[in-house]
Short mmCIF file of C-alpha atoms in Angstrom, two decimals:
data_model
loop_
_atom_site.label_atom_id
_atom_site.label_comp_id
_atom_site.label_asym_id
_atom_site.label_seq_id
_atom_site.Cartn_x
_atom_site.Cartn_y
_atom_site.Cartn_z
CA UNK O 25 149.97 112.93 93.92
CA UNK O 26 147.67 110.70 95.66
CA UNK O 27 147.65 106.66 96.04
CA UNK O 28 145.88 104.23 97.90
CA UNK O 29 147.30 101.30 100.14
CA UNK O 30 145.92 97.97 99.15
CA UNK O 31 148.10 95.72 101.53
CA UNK O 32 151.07 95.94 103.79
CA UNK O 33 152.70 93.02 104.93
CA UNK O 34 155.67 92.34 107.01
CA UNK O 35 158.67 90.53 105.35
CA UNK O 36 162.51 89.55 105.50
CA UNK O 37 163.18 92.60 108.09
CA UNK O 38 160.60 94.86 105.72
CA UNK O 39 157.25 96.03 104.17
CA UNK O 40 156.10 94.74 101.34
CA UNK O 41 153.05 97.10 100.42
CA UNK O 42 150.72 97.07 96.92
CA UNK O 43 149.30 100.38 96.17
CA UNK O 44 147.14 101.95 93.51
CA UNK O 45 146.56 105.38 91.98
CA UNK O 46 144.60 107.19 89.39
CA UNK O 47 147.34 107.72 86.39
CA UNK O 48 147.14 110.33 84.34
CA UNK O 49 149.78 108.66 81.28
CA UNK O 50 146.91 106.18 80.96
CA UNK O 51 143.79 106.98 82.42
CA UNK O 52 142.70 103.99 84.08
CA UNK O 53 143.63 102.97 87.67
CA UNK O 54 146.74 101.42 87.88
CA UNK O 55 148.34 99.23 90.75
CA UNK O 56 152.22 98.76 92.07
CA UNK O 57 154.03 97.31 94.64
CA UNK O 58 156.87 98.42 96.50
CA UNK O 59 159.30 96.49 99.21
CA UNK O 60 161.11 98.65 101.63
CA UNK O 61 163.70 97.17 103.84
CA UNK O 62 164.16 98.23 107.52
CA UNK O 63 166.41 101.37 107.73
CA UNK O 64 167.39 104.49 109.82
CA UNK O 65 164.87 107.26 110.22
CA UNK O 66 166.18 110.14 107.60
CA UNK O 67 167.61 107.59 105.15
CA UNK O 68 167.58 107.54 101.50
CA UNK O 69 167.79 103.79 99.51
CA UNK O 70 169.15 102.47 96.35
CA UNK O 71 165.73 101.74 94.39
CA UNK O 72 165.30 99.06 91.81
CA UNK O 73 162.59 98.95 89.42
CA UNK O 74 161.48 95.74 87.69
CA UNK O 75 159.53 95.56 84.83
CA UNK O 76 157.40 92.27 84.12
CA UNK O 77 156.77 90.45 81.27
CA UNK O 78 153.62 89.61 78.94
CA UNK O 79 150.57 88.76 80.61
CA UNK O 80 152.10 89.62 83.94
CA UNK O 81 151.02 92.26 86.53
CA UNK O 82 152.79 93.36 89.47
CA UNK O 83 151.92 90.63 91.55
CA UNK O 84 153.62 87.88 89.97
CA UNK O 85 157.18 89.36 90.84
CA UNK O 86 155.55 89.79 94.56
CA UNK O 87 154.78 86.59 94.82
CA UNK O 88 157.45 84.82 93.69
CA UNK O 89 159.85 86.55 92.56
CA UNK O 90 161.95 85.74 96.27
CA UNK O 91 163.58 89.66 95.80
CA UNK O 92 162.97 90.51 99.64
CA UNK O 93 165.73 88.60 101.35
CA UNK O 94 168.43 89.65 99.08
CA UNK O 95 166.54 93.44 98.96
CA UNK O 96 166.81 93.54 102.94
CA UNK O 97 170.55 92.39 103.02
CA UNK O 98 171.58 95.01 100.50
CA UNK O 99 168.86 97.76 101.63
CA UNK O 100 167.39 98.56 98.34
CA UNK O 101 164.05 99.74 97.81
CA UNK O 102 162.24 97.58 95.17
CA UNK O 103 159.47 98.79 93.12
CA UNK O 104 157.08 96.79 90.50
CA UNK O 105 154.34 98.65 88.09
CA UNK O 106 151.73 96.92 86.49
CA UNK O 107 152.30 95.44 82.55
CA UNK O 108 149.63 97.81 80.92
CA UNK O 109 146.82 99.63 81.56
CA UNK O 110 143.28 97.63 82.71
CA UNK O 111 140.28 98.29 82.99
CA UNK O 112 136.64 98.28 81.27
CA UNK O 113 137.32 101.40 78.96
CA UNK O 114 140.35 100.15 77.30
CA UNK O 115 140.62 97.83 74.24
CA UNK O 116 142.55 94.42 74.21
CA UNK O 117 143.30 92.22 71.44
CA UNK O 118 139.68 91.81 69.34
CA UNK O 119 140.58 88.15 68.98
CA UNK O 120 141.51 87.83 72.64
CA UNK O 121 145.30 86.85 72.10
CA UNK O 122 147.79 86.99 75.11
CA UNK O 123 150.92 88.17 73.86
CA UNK O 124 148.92 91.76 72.51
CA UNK O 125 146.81 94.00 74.38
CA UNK O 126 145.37 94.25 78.21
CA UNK O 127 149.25 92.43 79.95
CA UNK O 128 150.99 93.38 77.17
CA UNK O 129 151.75 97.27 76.86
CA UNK O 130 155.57 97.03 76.06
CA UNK O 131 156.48 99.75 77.62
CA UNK O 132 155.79 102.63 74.97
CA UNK O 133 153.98 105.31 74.21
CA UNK O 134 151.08 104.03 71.29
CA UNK O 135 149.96 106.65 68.69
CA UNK O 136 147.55 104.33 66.61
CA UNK O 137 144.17 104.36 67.51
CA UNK O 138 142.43 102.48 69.25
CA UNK O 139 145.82 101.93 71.42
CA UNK O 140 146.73 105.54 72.04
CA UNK O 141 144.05 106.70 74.63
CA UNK O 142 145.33 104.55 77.21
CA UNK O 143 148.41 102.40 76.29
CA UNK O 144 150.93 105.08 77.61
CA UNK O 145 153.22 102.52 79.39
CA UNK O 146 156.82 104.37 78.25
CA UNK O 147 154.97 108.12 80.21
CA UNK O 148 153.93 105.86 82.85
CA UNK O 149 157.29 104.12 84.03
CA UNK O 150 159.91 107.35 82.89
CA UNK O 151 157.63 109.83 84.27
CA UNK O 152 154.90 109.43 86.10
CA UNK O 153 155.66 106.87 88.26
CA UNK O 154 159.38 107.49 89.08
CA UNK O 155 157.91 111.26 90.05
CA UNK O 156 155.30 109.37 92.48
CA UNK O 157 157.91 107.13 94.52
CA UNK O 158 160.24 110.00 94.63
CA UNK O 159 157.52 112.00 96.93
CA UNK O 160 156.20 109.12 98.97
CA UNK O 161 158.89 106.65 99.53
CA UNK O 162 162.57 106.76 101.24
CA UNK O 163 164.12 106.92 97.86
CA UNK O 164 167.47 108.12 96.74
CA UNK O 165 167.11 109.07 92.87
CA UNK O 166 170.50 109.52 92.77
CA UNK O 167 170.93 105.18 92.68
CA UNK O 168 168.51 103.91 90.41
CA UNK O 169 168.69 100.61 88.95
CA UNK O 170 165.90 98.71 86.70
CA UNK O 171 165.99 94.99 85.48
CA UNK O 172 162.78 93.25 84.10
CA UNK O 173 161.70 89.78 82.70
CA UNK O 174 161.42 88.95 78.80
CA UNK O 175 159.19 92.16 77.49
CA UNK O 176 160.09 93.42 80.96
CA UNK O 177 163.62 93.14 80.05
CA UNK O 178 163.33 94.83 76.85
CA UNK O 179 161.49 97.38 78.49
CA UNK O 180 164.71 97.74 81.30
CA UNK O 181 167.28 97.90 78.89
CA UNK O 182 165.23 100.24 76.04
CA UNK O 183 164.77 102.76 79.53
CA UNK O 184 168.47 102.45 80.30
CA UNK O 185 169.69 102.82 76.87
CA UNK O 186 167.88 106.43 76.29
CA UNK O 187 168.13 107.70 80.04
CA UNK O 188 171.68 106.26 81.04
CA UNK O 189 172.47 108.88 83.30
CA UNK O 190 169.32 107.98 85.43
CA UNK O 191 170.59 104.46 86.14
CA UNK O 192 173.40 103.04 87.66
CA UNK O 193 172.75 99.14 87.30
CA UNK O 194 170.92 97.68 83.83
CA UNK O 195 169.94 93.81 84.27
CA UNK O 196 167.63 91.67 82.50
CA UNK O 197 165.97 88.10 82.97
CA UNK O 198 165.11 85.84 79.13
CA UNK O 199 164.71 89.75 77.65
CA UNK O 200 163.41 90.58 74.03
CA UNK O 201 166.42 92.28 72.94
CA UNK O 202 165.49 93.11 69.15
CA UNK O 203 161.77 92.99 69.11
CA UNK O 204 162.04 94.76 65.60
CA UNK O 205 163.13 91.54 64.50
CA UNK O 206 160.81 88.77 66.28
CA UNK O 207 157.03 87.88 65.95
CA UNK O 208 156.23 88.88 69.59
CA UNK O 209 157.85 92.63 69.22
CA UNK O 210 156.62 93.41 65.55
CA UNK O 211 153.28 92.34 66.40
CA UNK O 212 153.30 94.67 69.29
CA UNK O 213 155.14 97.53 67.86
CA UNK O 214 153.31 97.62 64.73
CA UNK O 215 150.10 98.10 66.07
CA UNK O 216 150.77 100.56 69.09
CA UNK O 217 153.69 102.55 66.55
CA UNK O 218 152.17 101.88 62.96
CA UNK O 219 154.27 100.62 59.81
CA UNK O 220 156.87 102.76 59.55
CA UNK O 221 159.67 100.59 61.39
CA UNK O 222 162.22 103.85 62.11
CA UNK O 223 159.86 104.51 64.96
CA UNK O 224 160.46 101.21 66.64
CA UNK O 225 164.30 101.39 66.83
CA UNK O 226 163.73 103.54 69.80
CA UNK O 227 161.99 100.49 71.51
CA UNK O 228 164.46 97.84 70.40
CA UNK O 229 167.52 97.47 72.64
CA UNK O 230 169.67 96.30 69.71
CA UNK O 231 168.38 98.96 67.54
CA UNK O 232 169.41 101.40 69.65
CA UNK O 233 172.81 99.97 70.48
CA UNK O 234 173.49 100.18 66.76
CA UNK O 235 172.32 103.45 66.74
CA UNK O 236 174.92 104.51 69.18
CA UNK O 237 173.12 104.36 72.53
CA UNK O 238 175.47 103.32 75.50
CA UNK O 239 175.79 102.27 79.29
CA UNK O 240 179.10 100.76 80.63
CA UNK O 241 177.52 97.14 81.58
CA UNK O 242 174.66 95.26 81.42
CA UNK O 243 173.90 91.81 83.03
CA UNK O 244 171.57 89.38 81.34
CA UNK O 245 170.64 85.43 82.46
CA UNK O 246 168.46 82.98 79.59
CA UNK O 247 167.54 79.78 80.30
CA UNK O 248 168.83 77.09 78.05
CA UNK O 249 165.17 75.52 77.94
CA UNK O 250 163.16 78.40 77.51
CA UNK O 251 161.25 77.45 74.79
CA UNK O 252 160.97 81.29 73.07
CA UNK O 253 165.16 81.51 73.50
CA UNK O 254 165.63 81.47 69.66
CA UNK O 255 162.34 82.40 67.72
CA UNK O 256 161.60 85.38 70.47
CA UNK O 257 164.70 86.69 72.34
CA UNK O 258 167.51 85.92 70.72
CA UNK O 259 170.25 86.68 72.89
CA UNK O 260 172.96 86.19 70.58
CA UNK O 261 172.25 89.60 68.85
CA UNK O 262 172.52 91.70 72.02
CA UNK O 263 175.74 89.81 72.24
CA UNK O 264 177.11 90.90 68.86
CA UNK O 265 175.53 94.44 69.26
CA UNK O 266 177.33 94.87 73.24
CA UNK O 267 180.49 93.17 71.17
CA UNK O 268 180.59 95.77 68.57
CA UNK O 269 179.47 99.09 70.54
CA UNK O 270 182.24 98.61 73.73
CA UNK O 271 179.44 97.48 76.33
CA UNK O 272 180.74 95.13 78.77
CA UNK O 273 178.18 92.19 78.59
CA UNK O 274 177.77 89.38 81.59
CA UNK O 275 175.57 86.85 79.75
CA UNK O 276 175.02 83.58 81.30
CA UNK O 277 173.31 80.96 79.76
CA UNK O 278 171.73 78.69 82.75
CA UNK O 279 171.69 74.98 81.89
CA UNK O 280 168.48 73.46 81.91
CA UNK O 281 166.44 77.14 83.37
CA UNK O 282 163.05 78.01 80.84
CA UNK O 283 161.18 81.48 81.10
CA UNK O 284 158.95 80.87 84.53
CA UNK O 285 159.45 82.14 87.94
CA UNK O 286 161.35 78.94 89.10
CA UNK O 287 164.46 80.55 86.72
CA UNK O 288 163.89 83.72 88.02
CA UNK O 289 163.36 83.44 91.66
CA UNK O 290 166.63 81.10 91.56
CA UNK O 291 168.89 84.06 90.18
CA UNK O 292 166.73 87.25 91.64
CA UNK O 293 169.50 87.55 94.32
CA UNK O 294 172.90 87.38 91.75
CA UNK O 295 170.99 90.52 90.00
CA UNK O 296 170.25 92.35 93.53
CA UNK O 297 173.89 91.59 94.63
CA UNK O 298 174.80 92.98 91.54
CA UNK O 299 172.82 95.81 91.57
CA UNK O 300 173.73 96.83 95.15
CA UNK O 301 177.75 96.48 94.35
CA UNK O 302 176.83 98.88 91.19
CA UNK O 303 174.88 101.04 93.11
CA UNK O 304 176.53 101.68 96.78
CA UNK O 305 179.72 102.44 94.81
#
């Protein structure tokens, strides 16, 4: 499987390189970065993925997401795809909207037309990807964890929920935990799944909770002013899903934090500490 180096750069004791490939989930060209801490010749890392939100790509975690320091300290690999697939050949939202379409592939499979020819963002980050760093990077499969931003997050914890044994560490940043229920998810989900709404519970983390998916723990930060916390993400029903199903939930509510990078960058290292405690067990 073949990729293409885009940049290296040296950083916190590491390399910070941005790559891109030909993908064959989606068919278009499709960009990732990946930070690698220093480490001894023959080793094998901890490797977390993180999954951005709407209208990001995988530069905006690069940038400032402030993961390297905290990745070098606790030697874990970090790895970023892209949001959705890009390119002239595939269709965005006809009336140009930003929460649907081209930044905004929520992480599934789409089987409506004109969506399913290229929006295969579930293939992509399960399958395709994972199978890419395995072969080119000094990854250990064996300690995977994933975390992601708002529909980043609900892509993290919807990957987690259905492949539990893969991961060892589930985190999330302002995620859309019931997208079934909110404006931003059944917009998405109804026109990359269709109408019938039993096919979306596999893409809704509190769906799937009630549905009897499990993993032991799960750490999740919100802002208190982030101004989608109770039309879009709605925290409190992860909590009362994690409540009823056994799942031991850390969620802190940060005073005065919204939904940018300055609330993420500011708790990035918390999740990599926690990550690297769950995963160097």
């Amino acid at each position: 499987m073949s990729f293409e180096r885009i940049s290296e750069a040296r950083s916190h004791g590491g390399s910070q390189g941005v790559y891109k490939h030909q993908s064959r989930a989606t068919g278009t060209e499709m960009t990732f970065s990946v930070f690698v801490p220093d480490h001894q010749s023959g080793a094998r890392l901890p490797l977390l993925w993180y999954l951005s939100g709407l209208t990001c790509t995988s530069a905006n975690v690069t940038e400032k997401g402030e993961f390297r320091a905290a990745c070098a300290e606790h030697g874990i690999i970090f790895v970023a795809p892209d949001t959705s697939p890009r390119g002239p050949g595939v269709p965005d939202d006809s009336e140009g909207a930003w929460d649907f379409g081209l930044g905004a592939g929520f992480y599934v499979d789409a089987t409506e037309r004109p969506w399913s020819e290229h929006y295969q963002m579930w293939s992509y980050v399960t399958d395709e990807l994972p199978a890419l760093i395995a072969d080119e990077f000094p990854v250990d499969m064996e300690r995977q964890g994933i975390t992601g931003h708002s529909m980043g997050g609900h892509g993290a914890m919807t990957v987690a929920l259905r492949y539990p044994e893969r991961f060892g560490s589930v985190s999330a940043f302002a995620p859309i935990v019931a997208p079934s229920q909110v404006p931003w998810g059944k917009k998405a989900l109804s026109q990359y799944l269709g109408p019938d709404q039993t096919a979306w519970r596999g893409h809704d983390a509190v769906a799937l909770i009630e549905d009897g998916a499990r993993i032991d723990e799960l750490l999740v930060d919100v802002g208190t002013a982030d101004s989608f916390l109770d039309k879009e993400l709605k925290p409190e029903l992860l909590e009362a899903a994690c409540r009823d199903a056994g799942i031991a939930l850390t969620l802190n509510r940060r005073l005065g934090y919204d939904h940018s990078y300055y609330f993420i960058s500011t708790f990035m290292a918390d999740h990599v500490r926690w990550h690297a405690e769950h995963l160097n067990r």
